[in-house]
mmCIF file of C-alpha atoms in Angstrom:
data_model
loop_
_atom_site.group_PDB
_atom_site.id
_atom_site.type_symbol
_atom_site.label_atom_id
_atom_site.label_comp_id
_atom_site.label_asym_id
_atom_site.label_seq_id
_atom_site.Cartn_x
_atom_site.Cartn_y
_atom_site.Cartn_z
ATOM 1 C CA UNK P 1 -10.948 19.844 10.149
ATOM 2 C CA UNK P 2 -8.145 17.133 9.887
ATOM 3 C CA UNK P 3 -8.542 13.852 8.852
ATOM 4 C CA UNK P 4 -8.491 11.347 11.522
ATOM 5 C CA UNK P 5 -5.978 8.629 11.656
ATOM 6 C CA UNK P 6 -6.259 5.069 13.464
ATOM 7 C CA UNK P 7 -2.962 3.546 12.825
ATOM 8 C CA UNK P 8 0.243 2.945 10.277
ATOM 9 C CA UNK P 9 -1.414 -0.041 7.944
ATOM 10 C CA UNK P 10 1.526 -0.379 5.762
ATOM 11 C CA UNK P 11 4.364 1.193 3.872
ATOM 12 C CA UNK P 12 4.765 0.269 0.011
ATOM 13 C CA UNK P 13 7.456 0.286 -2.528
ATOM 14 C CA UNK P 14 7.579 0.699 -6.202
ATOM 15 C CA UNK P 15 10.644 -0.720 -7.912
ATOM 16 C CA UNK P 16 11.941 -2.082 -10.963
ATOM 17 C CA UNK P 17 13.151 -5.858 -9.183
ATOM 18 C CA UNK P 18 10.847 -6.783 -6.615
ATOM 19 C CA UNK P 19 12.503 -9.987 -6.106
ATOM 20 C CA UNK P 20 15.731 -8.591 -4.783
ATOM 21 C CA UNK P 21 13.800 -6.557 -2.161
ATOM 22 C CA UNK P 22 11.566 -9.489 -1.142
ATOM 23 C CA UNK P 23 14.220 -11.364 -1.190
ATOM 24 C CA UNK P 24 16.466 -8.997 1.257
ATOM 25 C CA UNK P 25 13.770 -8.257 3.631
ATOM 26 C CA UNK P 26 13.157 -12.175 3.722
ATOM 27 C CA UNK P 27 16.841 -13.138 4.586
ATOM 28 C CA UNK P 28 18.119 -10.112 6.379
ATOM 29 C CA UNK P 29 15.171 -8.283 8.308
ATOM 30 C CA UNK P 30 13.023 -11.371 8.901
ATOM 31 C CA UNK P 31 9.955 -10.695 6.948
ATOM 32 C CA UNK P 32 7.696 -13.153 6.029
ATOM 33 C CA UNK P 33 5.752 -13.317 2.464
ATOM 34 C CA UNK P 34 2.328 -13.807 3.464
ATOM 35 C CA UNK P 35 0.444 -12.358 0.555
ATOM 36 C CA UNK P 36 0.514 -11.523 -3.289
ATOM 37 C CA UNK P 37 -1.246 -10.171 -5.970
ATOM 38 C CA UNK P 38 -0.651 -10.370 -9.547
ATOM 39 C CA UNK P 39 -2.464 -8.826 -12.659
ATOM 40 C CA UNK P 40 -0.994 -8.583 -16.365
ATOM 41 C CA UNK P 41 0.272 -5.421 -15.517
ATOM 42 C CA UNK P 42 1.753 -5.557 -11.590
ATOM 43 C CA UNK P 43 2.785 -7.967 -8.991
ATOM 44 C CA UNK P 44 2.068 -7.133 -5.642
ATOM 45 C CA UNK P 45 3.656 -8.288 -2.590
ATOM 46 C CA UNK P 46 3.049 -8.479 1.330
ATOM 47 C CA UNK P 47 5.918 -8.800 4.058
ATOM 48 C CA UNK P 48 5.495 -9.228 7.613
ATOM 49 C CA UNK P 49 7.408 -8.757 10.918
ATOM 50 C CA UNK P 50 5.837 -8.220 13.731
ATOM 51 C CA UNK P 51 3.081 -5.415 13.025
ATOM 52 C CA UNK P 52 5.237 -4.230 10.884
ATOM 53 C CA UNK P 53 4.231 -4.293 6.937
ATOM 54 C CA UNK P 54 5.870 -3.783 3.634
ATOM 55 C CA UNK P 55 3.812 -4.024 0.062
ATOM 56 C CA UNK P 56 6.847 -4.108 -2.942
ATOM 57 C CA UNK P 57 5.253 -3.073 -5.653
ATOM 58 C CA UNK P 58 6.271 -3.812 -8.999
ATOM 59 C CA UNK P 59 5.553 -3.152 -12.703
ATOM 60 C CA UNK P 60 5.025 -6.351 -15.065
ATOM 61 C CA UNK P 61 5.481 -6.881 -18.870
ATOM 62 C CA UNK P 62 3.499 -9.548 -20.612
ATOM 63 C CA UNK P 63 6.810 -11.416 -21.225
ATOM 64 C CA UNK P 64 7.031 -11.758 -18.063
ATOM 65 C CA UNK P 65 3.535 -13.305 -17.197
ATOM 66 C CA UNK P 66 3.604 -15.592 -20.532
ATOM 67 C CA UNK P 67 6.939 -17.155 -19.396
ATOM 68 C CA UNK P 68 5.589 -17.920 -15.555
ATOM 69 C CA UNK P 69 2.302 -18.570 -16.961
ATOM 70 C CA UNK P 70 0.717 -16.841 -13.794
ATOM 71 C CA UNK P 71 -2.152 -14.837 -15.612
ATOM 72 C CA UNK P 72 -4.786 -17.283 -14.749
ATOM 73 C CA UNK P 73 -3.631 -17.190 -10.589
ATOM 74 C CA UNK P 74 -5.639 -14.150 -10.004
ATOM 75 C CA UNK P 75 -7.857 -14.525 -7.121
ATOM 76 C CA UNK P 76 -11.712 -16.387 -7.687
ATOM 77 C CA UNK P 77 -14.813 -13.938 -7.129
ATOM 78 C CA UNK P 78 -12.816 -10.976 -6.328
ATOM 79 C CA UNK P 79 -15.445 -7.950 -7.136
ATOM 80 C CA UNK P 80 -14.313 -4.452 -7.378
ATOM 81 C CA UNK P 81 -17.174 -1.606 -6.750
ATOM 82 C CA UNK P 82 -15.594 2.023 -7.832
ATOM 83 C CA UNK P 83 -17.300 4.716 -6.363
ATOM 84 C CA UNK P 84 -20.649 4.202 -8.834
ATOM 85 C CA UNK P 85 -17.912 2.938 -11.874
ATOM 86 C CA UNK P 86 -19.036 -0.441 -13.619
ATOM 87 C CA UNK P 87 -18.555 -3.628 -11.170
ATOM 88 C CA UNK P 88 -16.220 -6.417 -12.682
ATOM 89 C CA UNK P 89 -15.074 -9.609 -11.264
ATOM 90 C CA UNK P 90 -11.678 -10.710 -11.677
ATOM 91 C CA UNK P 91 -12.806 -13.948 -13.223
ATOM 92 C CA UNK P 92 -13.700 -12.007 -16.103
ATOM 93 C CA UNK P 93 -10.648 -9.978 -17.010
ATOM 94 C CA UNK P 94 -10.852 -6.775 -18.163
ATOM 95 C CA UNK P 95 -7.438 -5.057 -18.124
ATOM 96 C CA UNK P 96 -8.882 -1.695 -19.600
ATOM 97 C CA UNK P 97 -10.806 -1.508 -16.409
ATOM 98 C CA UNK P 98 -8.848 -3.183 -13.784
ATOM 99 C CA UNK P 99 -6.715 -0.461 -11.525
ATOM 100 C CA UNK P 100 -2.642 -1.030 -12.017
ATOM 101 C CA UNK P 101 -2.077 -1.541 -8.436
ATOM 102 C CA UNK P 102 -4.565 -1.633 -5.477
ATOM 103 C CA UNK P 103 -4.337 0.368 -2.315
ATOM 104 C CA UNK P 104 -2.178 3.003 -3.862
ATOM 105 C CA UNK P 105 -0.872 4.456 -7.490
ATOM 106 C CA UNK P 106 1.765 4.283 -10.067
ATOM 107 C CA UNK P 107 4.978 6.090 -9.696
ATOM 108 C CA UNK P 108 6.281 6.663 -12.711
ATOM 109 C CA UNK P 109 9.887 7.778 -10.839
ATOM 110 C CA UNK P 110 12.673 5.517 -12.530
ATOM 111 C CA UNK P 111 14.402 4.866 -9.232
ATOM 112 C CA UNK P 112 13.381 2.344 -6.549
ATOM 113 C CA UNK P 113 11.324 4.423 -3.557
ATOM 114 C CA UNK P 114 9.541 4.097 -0.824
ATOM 115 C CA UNK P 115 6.366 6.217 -1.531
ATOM 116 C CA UNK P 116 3.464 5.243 0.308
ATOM 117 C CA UNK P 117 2.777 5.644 3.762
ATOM 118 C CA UNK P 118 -0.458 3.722 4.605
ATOM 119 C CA UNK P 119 -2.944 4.770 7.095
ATOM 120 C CA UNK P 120 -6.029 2.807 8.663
ATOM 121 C CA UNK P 121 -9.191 5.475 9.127
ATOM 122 C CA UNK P 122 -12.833 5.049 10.290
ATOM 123 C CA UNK P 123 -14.480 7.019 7.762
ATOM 124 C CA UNK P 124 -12.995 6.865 4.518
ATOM 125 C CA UNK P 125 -15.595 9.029 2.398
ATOM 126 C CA UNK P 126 -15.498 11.826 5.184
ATOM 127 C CA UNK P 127 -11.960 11.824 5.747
ATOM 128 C CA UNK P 128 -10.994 12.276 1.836
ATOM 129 C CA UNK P 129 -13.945 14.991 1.701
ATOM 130 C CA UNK P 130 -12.158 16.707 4.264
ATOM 131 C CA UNK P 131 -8.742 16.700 2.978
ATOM 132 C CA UNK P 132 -10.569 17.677 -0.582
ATOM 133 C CA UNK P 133 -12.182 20.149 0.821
ATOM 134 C CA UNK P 134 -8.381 21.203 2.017
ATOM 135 C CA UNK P 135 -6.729 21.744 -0.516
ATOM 136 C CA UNK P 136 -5.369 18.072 -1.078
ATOM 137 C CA UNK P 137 -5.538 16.137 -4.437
ATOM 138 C CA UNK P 138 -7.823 13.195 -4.259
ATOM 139 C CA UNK P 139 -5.394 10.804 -6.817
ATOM 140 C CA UNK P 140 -8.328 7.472 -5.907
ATOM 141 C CA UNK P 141 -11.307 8.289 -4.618
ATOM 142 C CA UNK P 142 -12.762 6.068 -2.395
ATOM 143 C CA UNK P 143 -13.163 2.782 -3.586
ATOM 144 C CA UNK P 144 -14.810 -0.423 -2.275
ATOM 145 C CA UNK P 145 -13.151 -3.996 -2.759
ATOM 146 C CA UNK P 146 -14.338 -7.533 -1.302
ATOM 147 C CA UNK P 147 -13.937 -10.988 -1.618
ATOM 148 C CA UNK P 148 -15.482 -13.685 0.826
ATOM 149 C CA UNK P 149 -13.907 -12.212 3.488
ATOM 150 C CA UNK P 150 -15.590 -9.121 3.732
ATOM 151 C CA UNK P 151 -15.008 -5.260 2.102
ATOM 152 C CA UNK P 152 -12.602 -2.496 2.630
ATOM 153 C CA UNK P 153 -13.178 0.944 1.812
ATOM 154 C CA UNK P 154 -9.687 3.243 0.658
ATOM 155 C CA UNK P 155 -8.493 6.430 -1.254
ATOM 156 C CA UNK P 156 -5.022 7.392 -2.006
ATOM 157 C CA UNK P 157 -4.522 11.259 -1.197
ATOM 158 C CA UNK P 158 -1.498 13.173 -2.255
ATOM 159 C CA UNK P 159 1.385 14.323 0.180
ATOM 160 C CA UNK P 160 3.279 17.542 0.406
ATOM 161 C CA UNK P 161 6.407 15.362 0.404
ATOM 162 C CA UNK P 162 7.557 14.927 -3.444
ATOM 163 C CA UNK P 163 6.106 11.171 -4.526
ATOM 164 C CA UNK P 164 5.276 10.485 -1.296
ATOM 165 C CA UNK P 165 0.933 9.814 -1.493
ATOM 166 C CA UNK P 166 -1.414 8.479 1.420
ATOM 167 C CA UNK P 167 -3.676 4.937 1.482
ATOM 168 C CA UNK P 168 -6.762 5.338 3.485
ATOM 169 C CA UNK P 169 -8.108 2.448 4.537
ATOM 170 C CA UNK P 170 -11.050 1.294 6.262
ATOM 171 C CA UNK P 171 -11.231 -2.428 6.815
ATOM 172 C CA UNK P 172 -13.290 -3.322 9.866
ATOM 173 C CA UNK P 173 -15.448 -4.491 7.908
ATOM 174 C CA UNK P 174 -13.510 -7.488 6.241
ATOM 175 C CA UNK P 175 -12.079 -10.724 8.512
ATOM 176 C CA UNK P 176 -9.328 -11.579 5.759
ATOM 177 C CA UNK P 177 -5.177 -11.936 6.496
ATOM 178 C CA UNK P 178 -4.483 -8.309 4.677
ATOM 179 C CA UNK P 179 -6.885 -7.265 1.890
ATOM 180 C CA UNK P 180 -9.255 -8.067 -0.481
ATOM 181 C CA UNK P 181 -7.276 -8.284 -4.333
ATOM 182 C CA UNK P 182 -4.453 -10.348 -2.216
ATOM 183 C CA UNK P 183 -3.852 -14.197 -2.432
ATOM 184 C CA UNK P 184 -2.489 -15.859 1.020
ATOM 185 C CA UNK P 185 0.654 -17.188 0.528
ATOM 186 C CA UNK P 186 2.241 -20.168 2.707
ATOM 187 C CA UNK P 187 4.922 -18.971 4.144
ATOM 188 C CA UNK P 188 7.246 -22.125 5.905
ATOM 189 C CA UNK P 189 10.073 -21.371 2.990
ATOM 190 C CA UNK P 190 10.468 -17.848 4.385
ATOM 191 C CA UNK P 191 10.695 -18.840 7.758
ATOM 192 C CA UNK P 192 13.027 -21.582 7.369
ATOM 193 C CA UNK P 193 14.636 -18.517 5.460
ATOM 194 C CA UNK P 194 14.345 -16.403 8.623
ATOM 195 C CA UNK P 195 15.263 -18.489 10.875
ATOM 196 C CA UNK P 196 18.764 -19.345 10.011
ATOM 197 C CA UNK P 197 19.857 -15.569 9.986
ATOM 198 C CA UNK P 198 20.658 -15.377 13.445
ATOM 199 C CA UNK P 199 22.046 -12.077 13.326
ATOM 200 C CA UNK P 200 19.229 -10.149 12.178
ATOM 201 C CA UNK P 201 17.557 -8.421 14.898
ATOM 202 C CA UNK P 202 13.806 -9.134 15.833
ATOM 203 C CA UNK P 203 11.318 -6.418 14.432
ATOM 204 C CA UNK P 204 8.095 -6.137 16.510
ATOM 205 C CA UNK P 205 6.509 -2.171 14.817
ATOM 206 C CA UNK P 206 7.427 0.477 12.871
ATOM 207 C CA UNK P 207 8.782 3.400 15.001
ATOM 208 C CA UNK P 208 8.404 6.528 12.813
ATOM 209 C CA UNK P 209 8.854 7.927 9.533
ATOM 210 C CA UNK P 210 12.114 10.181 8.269
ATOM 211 C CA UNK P 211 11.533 12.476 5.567
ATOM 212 C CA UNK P 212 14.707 13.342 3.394
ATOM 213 C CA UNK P 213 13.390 17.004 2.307
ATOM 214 C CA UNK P 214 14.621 20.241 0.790
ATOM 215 C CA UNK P 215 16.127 23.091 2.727
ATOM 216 C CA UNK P 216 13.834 25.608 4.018
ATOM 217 C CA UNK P 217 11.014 23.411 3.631
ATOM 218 C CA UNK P 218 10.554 21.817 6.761
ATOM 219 C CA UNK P 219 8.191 24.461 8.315
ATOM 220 C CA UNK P 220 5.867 24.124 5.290
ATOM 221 C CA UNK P 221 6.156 20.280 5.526
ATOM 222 C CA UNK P 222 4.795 20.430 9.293
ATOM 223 C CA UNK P 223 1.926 22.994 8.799
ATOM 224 C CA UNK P 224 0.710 20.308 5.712
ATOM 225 C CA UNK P 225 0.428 17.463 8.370
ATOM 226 C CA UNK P 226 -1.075 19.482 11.084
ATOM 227 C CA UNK P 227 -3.646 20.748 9.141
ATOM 228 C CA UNK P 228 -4.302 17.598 7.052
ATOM 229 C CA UNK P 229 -4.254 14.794 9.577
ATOM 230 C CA UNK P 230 -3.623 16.155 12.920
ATOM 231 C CA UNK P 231 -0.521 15.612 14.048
ATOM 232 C CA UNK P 232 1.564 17.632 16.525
ATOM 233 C CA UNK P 233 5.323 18.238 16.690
ATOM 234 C CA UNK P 234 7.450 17.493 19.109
ATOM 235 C CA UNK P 235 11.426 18.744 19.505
ATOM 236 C CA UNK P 236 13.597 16.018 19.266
ATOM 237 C CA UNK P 237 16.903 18.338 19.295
ATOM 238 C CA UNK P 238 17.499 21.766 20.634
#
C-alpha cells in the first residue's frame, strides 16, 4: 500500500555557499528569508514566495561560528523527542546528540544539489512503516520536535533517484511560521530587496518536479513512485 501524500512542503538544498543562493533567490526570484536555524555544525535557511519554499542547507566549521559569534542564537526551550532516544533541550548543548540538519540528511556530494523533495503526510509512523515494509530505506525514522508552538512529526525516506531522499512531515499539530528547530526572521531587508527587481516575475507555487536521470531508467523510476507514494503518470509528449 502506498504512502499517502498531502502536499509539496518544501524543497531543500545542500551547498558549500549558502549565502550566494540566499542571496540570488532574494534579489532575482523574490524570495523572502523568513526563517533560520543554526547549530555548530549547519546553518539552515527558509525562503518564501508565494507557497512556494526553499530550505539552503549548509555545512558550518567552528571558524565560522567563533568569528560571527552565533553559537549562543540557537532557539530557547527547543526539545527534541527521537523515537524513544534521550530528550535534550537546545539550551543545553549537546553536539554528540544533536542531528546535523533537521527535516532531512547530510549529503556528502561535493557539488551544490537540490536533493530533497519535501512532502506533508497525515500519518507519519504508518506511512514510513509502509514504505519500510516496501522495500525503501528508512535514513530518519520518525522523529518528534516542538517548541511553544506545538510538535511535528517527520522521517526522511530514501528515493530511487540518485541523492534525491524524501521529508515526511506531519505538522497539524504545531501553529508556528515553518517548524519547530527554526528561528523567525524579520524579513523588511529582503523585501526592500525584492521589491526593486522589477523584472523578476511573481512566483505564487511550485509546478512540478524534473528529474535529470539515466537512460533506460525512466520506466524503473515510475514503477518506484507508483508503488511508493501513489502517483500516476500522465503523457506529456507522444
Amino acid at each position: 500500500m502506498a504512502a499517502s501524500l498531502r502536499r509539496l512542503h518544501h524543497i531543500a538544498f545542500h551547498v558549500r555557499n549558502g549565502d550566494k543562493l540566499t542571496n540570488d533567490l532574494v534579489n532575482k526570484y523574490k524570495f523572502n528569508l523568513f526563517a533560520e536555524r543554526l547549530t555548530s555544525k549547519a546553518r539552515q535557511v527558509a525562503l518564501k514566495n508565494g507557497s512556494a519554499v526553499f530550505v539552503v542547507n549548509e555545512r558550518l566549521n567552528l571558524a565560522f561560528l567563533d568569528k560571527k559569534g552565533q553559537v549562543n542564537n540557537l532557539l530557547n526551550e527547543q526539545v527534541h523527542d527521537h523515537c524513544g532516544f534521550e530528550t535534550f533541550d537546545y539550551k543545553n548543548i549537546r553536539f554528540e546528540h544533536e542531528p546535523e540538519f533537521l527535516y532531512d540528511v547530510y549529503q556528502s556530494y561535493v557539488v551544490n544539489t537540490a536533493c530533497n523533495v519535501s512532502f506533508e503526510v497525515n500519518d507519519v509512523e504508518g506511512s514510513s512503516k509502509r514504505l519500510r515494509n516496501q522495500g525503501c530505506d528508512i535514513l530518519v525514522p520518525p522523529t518528534k520536535v516542538q517548541d511553544r508552538c506545538g510538535y511535528v512529526t517527520y522521517s526522511v525516506v530514501k528515493s530511487i533517484v540518485g541523492n534525491v531522499c524524501h521529508t515526511l512531515i506531519d505538522r497539524t499539530n504545531y501553529d508556528g511560521d515553518f517548524l519547530p528547530g527554526f528561528c523567525k526572521i524579520n524579513n523588511a531587508g529582503n523585501n526592500a530587496r525584492s521589491v526593486a527587481v522589477g523584472n523578476s516575475c511573481d512566483i505564487t507555487h511550485f509546478d512540478h518536479i524534473t528529474y535529470a536521470c539515466p537512460q533506460q531508467c525512466t520506466p524503473e523510476i515510475l514503477e518506484w513512485y507508483e508503488r511508493m507514494f501513489g502517483f500516476e503518470r500522465f503523457l506529456m509528449s507522444r
